[in-house]
Coordinates of C-alpha atoms and ligand atoms in Angstrom, one line a residue:
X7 CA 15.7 0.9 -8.1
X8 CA 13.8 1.1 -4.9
X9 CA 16.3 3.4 -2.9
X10 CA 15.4 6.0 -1.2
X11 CA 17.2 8.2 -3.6
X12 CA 16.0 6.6 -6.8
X13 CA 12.4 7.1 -5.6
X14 CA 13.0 10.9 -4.5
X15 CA 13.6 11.2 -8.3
X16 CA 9.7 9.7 -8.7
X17 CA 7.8 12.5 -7.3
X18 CA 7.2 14.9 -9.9
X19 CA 5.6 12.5 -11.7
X20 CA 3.4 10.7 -8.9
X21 CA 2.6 14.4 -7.7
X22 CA 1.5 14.8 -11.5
X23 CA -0.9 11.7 -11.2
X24 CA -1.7 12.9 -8.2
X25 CA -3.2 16.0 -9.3
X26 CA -4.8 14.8 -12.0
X27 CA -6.6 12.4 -10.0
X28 CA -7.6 15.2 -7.4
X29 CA -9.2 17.5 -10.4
X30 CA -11.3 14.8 -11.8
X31 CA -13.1 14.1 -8.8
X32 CA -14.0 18.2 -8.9
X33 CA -17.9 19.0 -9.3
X34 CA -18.8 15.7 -7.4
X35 CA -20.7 16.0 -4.5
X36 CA -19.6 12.6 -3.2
X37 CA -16.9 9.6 -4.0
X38 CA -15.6 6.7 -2.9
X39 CA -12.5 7.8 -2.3
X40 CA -10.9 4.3 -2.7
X41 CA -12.3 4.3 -6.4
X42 CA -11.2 7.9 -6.8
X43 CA -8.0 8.3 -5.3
X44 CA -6.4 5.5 -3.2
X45 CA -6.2 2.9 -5.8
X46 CA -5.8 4.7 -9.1
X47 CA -2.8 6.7 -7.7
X48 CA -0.6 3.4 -6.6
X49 CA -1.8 1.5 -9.4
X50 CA -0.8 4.3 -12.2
X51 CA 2.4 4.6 -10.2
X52 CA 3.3 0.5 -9.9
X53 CA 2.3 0.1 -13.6
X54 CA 4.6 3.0 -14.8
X55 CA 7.3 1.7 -13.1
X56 CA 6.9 -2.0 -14.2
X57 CA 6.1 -0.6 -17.6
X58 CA 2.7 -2.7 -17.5
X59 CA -0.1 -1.1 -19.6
X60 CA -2.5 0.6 -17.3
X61 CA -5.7 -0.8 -19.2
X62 CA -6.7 -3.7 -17.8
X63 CA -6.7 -2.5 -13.9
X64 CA -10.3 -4.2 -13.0
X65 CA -9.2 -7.6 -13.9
X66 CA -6.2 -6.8 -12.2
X67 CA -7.9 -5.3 -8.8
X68 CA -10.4 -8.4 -8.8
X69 CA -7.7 -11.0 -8.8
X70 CA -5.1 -9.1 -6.4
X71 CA -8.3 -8.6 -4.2
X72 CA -8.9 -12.0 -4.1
X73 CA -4.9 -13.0 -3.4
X74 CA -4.6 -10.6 -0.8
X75 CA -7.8 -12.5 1.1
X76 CA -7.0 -15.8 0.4
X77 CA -8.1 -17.7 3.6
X78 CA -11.8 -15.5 3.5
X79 CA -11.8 -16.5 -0.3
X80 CA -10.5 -19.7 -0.9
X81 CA -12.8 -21.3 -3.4
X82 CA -11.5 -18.4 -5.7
X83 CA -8.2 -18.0 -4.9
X84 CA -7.0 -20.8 -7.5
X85 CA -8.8 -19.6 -10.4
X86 CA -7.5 -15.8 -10.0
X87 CA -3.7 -17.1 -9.3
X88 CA -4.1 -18.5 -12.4
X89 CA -5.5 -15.8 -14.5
X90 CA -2.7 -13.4 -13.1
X91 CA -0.5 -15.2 -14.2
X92 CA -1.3 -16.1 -17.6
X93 CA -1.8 -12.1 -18.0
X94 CA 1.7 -11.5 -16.5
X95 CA 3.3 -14.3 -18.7
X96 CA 1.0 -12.4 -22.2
X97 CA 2.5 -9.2 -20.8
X98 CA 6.3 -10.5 -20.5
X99 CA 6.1 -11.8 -23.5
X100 CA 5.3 -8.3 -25.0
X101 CA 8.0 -6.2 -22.9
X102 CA 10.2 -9.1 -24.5
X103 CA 9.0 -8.3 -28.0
X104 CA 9.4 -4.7 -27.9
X105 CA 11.5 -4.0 -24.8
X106 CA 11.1 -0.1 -23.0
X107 CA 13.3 2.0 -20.2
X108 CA 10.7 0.0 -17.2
X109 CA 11.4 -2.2 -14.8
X110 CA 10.0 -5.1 -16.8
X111 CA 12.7 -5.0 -19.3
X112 CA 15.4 -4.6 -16.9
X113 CA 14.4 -7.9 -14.9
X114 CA 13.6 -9.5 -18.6
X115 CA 17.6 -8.6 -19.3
X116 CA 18.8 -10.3 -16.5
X117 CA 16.4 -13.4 -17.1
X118 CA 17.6 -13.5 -21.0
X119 CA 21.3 -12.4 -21.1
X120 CA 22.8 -13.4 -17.7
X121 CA 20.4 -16.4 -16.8
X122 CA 20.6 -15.6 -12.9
X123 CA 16.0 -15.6 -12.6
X124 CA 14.3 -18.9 -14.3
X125 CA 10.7 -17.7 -16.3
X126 CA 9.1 -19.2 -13.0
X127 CA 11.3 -16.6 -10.8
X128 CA 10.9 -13.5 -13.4
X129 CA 7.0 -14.2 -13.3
X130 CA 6.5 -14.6 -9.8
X131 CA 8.9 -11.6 -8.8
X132 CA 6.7 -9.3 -11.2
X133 CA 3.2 -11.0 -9.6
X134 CA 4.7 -10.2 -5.8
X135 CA 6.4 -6.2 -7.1
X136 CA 2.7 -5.4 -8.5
X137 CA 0.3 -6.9 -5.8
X138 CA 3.2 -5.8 -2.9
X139 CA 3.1 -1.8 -4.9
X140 CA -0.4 -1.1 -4.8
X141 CA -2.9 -3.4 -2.7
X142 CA -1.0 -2.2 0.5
X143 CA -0.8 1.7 -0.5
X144 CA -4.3 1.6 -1.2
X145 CA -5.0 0.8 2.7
X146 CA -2.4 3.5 3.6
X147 CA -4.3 6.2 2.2
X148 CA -7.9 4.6 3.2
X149 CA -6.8 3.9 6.2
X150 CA -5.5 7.1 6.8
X151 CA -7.4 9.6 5.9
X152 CA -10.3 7.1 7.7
X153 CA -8.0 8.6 10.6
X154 CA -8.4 11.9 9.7
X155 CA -11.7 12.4 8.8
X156 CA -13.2 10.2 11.9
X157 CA -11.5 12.7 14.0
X158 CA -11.7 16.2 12.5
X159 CA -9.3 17.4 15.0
X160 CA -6.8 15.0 13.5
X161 CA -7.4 16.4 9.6
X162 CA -7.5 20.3 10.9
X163 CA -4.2 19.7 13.2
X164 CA -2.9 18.4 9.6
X165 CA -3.7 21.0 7.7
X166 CA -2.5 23.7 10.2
X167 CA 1.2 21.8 10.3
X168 CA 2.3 20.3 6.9
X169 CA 5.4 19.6 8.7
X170 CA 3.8 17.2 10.9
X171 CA 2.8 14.7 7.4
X172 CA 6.0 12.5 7.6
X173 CA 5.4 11.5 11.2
X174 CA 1.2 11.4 10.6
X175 CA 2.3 9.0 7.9
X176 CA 4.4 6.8 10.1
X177 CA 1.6 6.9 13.1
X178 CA -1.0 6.1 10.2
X179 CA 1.3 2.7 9.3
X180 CA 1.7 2.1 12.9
X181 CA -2.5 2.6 14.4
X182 CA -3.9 1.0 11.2
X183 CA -1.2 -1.1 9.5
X184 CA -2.2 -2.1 5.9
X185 CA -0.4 -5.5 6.5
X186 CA -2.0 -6.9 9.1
X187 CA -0.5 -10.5 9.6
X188 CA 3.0 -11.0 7.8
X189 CA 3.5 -14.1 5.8
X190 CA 4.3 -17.5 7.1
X191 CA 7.5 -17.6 9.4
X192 CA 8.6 -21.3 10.3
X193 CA 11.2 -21.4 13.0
X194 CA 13.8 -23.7 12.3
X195 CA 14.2 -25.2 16.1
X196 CA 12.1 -24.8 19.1
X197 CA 11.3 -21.6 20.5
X198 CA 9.9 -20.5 23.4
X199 CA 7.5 -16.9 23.1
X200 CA 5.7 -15.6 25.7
X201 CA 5.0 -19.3 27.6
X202 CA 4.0 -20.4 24.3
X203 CA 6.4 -23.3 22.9
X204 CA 6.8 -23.3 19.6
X205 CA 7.9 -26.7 17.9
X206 CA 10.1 -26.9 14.9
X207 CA 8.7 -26.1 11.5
X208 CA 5.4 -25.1 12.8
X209 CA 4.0 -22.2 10.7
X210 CA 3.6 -18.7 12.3
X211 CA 1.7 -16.0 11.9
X212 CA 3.0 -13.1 12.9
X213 CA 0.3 -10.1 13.6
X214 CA 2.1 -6.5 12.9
X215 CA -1.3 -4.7 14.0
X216 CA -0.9 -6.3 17.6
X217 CA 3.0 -5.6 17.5
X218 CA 2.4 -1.8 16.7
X219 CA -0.1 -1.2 19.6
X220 CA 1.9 -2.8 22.1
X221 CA 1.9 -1.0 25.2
X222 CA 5.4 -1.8 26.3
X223 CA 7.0 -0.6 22.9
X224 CA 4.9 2.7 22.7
X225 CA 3.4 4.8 25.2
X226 CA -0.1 5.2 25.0
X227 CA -0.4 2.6 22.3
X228 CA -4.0 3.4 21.9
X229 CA -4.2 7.0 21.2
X230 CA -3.4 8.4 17.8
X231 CA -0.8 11.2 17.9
X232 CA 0.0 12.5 14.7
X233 CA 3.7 13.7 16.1
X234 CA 4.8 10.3 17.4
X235 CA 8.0 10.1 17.9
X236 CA 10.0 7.7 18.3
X237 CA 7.6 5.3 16.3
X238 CA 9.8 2.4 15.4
X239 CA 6.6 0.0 14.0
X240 CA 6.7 -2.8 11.6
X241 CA 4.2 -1.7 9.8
X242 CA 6.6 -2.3 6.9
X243 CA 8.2 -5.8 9.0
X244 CA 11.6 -6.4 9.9
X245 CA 14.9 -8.2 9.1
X246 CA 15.7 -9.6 5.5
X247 CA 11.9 -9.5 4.4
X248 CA 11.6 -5.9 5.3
X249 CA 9.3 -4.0 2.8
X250 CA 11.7 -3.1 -0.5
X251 CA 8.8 -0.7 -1.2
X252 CA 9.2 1.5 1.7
X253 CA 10.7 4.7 0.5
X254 CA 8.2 4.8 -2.5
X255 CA 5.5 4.0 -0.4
X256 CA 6.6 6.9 1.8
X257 CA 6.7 9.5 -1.1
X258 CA 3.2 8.1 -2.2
X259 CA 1.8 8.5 1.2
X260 CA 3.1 12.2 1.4
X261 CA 2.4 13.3 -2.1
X262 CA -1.4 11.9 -1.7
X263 CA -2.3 13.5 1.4
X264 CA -0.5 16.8 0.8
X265 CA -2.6 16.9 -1.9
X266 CA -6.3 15.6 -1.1
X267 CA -6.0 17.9 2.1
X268 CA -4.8 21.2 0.7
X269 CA -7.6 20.5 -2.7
X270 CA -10.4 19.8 -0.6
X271 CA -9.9 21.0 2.9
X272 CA -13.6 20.6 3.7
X273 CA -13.6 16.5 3.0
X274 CA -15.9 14.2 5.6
X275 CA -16.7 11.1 5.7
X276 CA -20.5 10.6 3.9
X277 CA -21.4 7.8 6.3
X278 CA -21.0 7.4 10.0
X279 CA -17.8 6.0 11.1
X280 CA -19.6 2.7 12.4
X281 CA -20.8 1.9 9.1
X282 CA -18.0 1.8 7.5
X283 CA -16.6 -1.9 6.3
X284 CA -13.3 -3.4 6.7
X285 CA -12.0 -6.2 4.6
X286 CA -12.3 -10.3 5.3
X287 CA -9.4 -11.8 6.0
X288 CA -6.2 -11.7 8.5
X289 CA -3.7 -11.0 6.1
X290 CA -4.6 -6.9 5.7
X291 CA -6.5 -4.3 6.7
X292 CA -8.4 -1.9 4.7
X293 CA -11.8 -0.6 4.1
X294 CA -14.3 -1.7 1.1
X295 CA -14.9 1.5 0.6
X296 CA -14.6 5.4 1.9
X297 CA -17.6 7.5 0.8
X298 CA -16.9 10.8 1.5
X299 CA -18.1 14.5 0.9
X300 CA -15.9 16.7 -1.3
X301 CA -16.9 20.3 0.1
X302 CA -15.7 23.2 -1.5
X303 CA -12.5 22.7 -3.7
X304 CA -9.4 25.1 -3.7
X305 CA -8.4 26.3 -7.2
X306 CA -4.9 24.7 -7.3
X307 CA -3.8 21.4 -6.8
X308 CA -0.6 21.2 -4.6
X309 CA 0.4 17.5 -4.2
X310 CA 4.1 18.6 -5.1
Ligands
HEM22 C1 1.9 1.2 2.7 C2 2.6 0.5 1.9 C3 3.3 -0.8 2.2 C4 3.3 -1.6 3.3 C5 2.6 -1.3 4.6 C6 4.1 -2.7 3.0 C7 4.4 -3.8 3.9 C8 5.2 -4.8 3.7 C9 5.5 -5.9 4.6 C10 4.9 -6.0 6.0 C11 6.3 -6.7 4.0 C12 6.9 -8.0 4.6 C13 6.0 -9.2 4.5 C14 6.5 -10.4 5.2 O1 7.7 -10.5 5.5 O2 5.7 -11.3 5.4 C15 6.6 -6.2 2.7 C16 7.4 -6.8 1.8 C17 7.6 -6.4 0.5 N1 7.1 -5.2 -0.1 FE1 6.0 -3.9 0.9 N2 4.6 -2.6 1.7 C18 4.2 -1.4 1.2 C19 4.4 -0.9 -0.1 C20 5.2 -1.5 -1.0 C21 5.5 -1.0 -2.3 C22 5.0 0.3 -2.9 C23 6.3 -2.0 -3.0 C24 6.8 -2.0 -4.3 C25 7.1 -1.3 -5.1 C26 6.5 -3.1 -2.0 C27 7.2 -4.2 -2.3 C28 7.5 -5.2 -1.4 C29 8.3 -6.4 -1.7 C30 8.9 -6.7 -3.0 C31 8.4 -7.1 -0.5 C32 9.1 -8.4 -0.3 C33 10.5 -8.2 0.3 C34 11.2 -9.5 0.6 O3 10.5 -10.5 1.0 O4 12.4 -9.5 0.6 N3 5.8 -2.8 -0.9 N4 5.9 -5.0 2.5

């Protein structure tokens, strides 16, 4: 479902979403382009995969946003775990009643006919594909076009060199990774890391950000070069847990900003830099919001 391949087969569509999103934000002198852009786009995207109705995304964003920042939130964390749940287990119950060609049937058939996901599994599989899909795509694209528009050099190098997106993209996860500390690792014996011993059992956190601007692993760590390459970070981790929503998140990335840079070439940032604010929390890294200036449109959309 999540190959490389499969997803290739997606991008018509999320160009299509795209571009809609791109000409309803035309006329406006200013957005947030978090509001606007980077979270309808993977939400519309996640949902239409899942087969989850798109209508009630505020509750949605209010509880994931609350998830995702569990140790800056945690008087609140309970309450919306719970109430994401209940509205996963209403909207199961649905896809079971009237099952469609989505993602959410499919799992719902292997739950019901071959009994190889308990109700507890199916729920909390849908709960990690829908808050995994969107909440770390939404800091991509903040994050990056933050990246962009901070230094104009950056966006204008961009829009002289399309061919340069699919490495931007990469340096983008790699400078500002949406993820910023993975989840708990527990080692299962001793370890010893950098003079540090770790015993048994003790949990880890391990921080991707600091990982992808180590010096030894890549050369000027600190600069952004939008051509990096080699650029082997783990902004999307490593090993067994590595992200399953890579490739889509890679044809999201490239659709979005092919498009917001060739409709409104002229975009800035409406605020100083400095005043921008980041998220609580360890767990990931993304603004609160990215007012920005629209400028002149072009005529066409061309996330495709
Ligand atoms: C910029 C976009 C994304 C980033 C930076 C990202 C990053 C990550 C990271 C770091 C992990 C490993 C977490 C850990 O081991 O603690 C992960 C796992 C995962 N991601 Fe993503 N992700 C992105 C997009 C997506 C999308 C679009 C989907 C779904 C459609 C997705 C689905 C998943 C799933 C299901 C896992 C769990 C894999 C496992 O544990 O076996 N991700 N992602």
């Amino acid at each position: 479902m999540f190959t490389p391949r499969r997803v290739e087969g997606l991008r018509p569509r999320i160009a299509e979403i795209s571009d809609e999103l791109l000409d309803a934000m035309a006329g406006q002198e200013k957005v947030d382009l978090l509001d606007a852009f980077a979270f309808p786009l993977p939400m519309q995207v996640i949902c239409e995969l899942l087969g989850i109705p798109a209508g009630d995304r505020d509750d949605f964003r209010a509880w994931s946003s609350v998830i995702v920042a569990s140790e800056a939130r945690p008087g609140e964390f309970p309450g919306a775990v719970m109430s994401m749940v209940a509205y996963l287990r209403e909207i199961l119950a649905l896809r079971r009643a009237t099952p469609g060609d989505d993602l959410l049937s499919a799992l719902i058939e292997v739950r019901d006919s071959e009994d190889r996901l308990s109700e507890d599994e199916l729920t909390s599989m849908v709960f990690l594909l829908l808050i995994a899909g969107y909440e770390t795509m939404v800091n991509l694209l903040g994050n990056g076009t933050y990246l962009l528009l901070d230094q104009r050099e950056r966006w204008e190098q961009l829009r002289a060199e399309p061919a340069l997106l699919p490495t931007a993209i990469e340096e983008f996860l790699r400078f500002e990774s949406s993820v910023d500390t993975a989840t708990y690792r527990f080692p299962a014996e001793p370890v010893e890391i950098g003079g540090q011993e770790i015993p048994a059992y003790a949990p880890v956190m391990v921080s991707l950000l600091s990982a992808n601007r180590d010096e030894a692993r890549f050369p000027n760590a600190g600069s952004v070069q939008l051509d990096r390459s080699p650029n082997l970070h783990l902004a999307f981790a490593h090993g067994i847990h590595h992200c399953l929503g890579a490739p889509l998140a890679r044809i999201e990335a490239q659709v979005a900003f092919a498009g917001l840079i060739s409709r409104y070439p002229s975009l800035e940032l409406a605020v100083p830099a400095a005043d921008l604010a980041w998220t609580p929390g360890v767990r990931m890294r993304g603004l609160v919001a990215l007012p920005v200036t629209l400028g002149q449109a072009a005529q066409q959309s061309t996330s495709a």
